[in-house]
Coordinates of N, CA and C in Angstrom, one line a residue:
X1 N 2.4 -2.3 -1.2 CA 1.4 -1.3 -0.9 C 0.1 -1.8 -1.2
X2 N -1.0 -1.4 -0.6 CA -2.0 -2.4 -0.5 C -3.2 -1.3 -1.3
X3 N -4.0 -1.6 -2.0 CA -4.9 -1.1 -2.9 C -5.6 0.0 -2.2
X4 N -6.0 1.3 -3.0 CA -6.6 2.3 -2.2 C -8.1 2.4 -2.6
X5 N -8.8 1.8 -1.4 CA -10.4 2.0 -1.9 C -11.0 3.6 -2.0
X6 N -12.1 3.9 -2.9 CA -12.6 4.8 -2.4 C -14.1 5.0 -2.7
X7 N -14.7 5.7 -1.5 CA -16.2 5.3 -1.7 C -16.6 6.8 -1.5
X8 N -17.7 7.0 -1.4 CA -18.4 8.7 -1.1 C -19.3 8.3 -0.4
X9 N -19.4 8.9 0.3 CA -20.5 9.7 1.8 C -21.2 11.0 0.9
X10 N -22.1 10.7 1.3 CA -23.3 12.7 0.9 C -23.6 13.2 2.1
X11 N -23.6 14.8 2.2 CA -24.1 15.2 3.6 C -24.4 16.5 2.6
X12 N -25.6 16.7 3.1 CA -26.5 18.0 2.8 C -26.6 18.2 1.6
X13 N -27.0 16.6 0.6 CA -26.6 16.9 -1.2 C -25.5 17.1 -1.6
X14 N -24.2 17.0 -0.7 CA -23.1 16.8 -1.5 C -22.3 15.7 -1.4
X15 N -21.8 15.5 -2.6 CA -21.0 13.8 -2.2 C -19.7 14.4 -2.0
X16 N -19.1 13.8 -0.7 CA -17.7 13.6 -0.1 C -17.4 12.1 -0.6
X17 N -15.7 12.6 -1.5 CA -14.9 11.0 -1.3 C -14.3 10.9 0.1
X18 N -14.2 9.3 -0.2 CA -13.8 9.1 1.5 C -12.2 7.9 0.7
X19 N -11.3 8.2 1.1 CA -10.5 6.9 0.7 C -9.8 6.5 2.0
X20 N -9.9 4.7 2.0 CA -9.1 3.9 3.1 C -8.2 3.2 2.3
X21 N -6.6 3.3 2.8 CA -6.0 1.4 2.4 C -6.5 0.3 3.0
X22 N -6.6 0.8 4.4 CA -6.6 -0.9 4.9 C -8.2 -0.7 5.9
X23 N -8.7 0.2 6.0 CA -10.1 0.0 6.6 C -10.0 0.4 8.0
X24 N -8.6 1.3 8.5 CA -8.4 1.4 9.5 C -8.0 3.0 9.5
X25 N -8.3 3.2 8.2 CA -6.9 4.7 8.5 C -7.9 5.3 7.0
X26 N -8.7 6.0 7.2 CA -9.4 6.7 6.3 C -9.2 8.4 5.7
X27 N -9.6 8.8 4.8 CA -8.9 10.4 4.2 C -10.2 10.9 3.9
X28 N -10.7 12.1 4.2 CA -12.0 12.6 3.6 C -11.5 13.8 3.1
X29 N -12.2 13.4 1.7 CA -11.6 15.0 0.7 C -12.0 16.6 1.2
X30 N -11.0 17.0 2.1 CA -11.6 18.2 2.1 C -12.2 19.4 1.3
X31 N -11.1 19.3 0.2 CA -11.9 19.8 -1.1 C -13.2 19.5 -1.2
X32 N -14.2 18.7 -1.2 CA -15.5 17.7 -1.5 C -16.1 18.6 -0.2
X33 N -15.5 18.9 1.0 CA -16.6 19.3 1.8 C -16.6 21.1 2.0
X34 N -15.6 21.8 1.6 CA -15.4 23.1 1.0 C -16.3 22.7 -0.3
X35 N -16.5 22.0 -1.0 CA -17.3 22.8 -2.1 C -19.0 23.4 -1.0
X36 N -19.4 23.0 -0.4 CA -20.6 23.3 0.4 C -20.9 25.1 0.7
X37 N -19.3 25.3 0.7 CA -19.4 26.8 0.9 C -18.9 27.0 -0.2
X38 N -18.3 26.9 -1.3 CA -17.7 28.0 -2.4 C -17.6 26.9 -3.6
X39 N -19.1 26.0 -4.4 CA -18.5 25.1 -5.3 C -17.6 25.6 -6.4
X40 N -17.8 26.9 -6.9 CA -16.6 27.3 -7.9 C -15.2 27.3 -7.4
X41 N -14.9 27.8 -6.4 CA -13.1 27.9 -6.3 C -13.5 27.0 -4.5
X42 N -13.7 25.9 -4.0 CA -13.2 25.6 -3.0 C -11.8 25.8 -2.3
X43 N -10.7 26.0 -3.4 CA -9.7 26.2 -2.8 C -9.5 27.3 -1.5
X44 N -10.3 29.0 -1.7 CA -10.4 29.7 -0.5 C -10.8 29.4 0.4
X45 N -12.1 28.4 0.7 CA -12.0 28.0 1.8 C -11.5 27.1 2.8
X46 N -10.6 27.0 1.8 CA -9.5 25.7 2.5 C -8.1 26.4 3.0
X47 N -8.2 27.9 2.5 CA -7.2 28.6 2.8 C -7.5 29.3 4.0
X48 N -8.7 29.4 4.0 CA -9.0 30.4 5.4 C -9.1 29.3 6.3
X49 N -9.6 28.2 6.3 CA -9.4 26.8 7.4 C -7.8 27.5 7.8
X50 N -7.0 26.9 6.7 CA -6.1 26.6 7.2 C -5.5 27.8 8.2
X51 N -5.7 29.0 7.5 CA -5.4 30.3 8.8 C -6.0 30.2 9.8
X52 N -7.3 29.3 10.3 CA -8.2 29.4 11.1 C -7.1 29.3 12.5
X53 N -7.2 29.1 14.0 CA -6.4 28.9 15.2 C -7.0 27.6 15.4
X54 N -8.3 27.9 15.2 CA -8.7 26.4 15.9 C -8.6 25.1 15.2
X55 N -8.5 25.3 13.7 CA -7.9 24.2 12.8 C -6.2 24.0 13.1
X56 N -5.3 24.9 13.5 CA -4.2 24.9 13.5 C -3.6 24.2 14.8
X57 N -4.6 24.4 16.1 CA -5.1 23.9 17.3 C -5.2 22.1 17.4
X58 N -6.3 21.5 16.1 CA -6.5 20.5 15.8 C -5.6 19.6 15.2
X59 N -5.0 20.2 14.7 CA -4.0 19.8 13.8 C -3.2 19.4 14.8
X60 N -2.3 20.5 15.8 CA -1.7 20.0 16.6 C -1.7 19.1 17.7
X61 N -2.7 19.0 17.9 CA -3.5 17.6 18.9 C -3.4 16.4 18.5
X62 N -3.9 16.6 16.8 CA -3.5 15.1 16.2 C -2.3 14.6 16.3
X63 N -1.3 15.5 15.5 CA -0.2 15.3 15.3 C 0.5 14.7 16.6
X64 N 0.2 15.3 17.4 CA 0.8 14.9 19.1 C 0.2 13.8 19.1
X65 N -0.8 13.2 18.6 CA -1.4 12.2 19.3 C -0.7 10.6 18.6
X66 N -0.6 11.2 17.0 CA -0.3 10.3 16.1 C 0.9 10.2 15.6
X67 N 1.7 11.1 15.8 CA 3.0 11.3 15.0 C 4.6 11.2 15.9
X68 N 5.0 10.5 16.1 CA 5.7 10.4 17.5 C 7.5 11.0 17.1
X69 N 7.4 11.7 16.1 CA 8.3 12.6 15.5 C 8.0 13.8 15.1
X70 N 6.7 14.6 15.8 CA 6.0 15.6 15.9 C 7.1 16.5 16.8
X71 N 7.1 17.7 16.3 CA 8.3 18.5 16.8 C 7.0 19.7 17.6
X72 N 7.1 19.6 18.6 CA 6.1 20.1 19.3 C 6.7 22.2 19.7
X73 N 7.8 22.2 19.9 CA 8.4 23.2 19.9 C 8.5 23.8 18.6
X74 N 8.7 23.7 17.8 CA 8.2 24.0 16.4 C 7.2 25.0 15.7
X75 N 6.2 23.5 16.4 CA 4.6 23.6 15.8 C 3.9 25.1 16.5
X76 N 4.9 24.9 18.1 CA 4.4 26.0 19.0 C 4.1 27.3 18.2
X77 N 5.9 27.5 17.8 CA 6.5 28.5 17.3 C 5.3 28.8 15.6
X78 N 5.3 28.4 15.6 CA 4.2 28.8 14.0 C 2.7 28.4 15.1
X79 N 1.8 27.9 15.7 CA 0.6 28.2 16.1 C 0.5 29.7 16.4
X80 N 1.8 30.2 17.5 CA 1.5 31.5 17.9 C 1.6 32.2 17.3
X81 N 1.7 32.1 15.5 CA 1.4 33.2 14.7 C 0.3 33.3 14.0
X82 N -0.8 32.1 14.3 CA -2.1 31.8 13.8 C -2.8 33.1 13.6
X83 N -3.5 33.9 12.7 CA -4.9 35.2 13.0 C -3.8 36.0 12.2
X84 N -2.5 36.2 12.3 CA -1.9 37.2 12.6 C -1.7 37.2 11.0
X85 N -1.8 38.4 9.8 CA -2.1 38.9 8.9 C -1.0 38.4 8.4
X86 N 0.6 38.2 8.2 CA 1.4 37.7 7.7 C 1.1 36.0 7.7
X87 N 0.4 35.5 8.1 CA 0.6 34.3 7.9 C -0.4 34.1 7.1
X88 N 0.4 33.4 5.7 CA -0.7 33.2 4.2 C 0.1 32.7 3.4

């Protein structure tokens, strides 16, 4: 396993970590960019992302794009419950 760098990016006065292994395949803290909206508990806004459709939307695009064990029927079946008040 090959060493995990990590450096920070600032956008708008806040420092984002950014970590790569190999310089090809990078992670930006989403936590780091939720604090912008809520620095005491960023965790809620990471919860409302995640109920977002359009994050859920994104997600599924990647996944399709990158994951070639992506269960597409699945993913369907939970997107089209995205908005909807039980999902939390």
């Amino acid at each position: 396993m090959s060493k995990i760098n990590k450096e920070q990016i600032s956008a708008k006065g806040f420092s984002i970590q950014v970590y790569t292994e190999d310089f090809k395949n990078d992670y930006i803290s989403l936590t780091d960019i939720a604090k912008y909206k809520n620095t005491d508990d960023p965790r809620f806004v990471i919860q409302n992302w995640m109920r977002n459709r359009n994050t859920l939307e994104f997600i599924g695009l990647w996944e399709a794009l990158n994951n070639p064990n992506f269960n597409r029927v699945q993913f369907d079946t939970f997107r089209n419950e995205a908005g909807i008040k039980d999902l939390r």
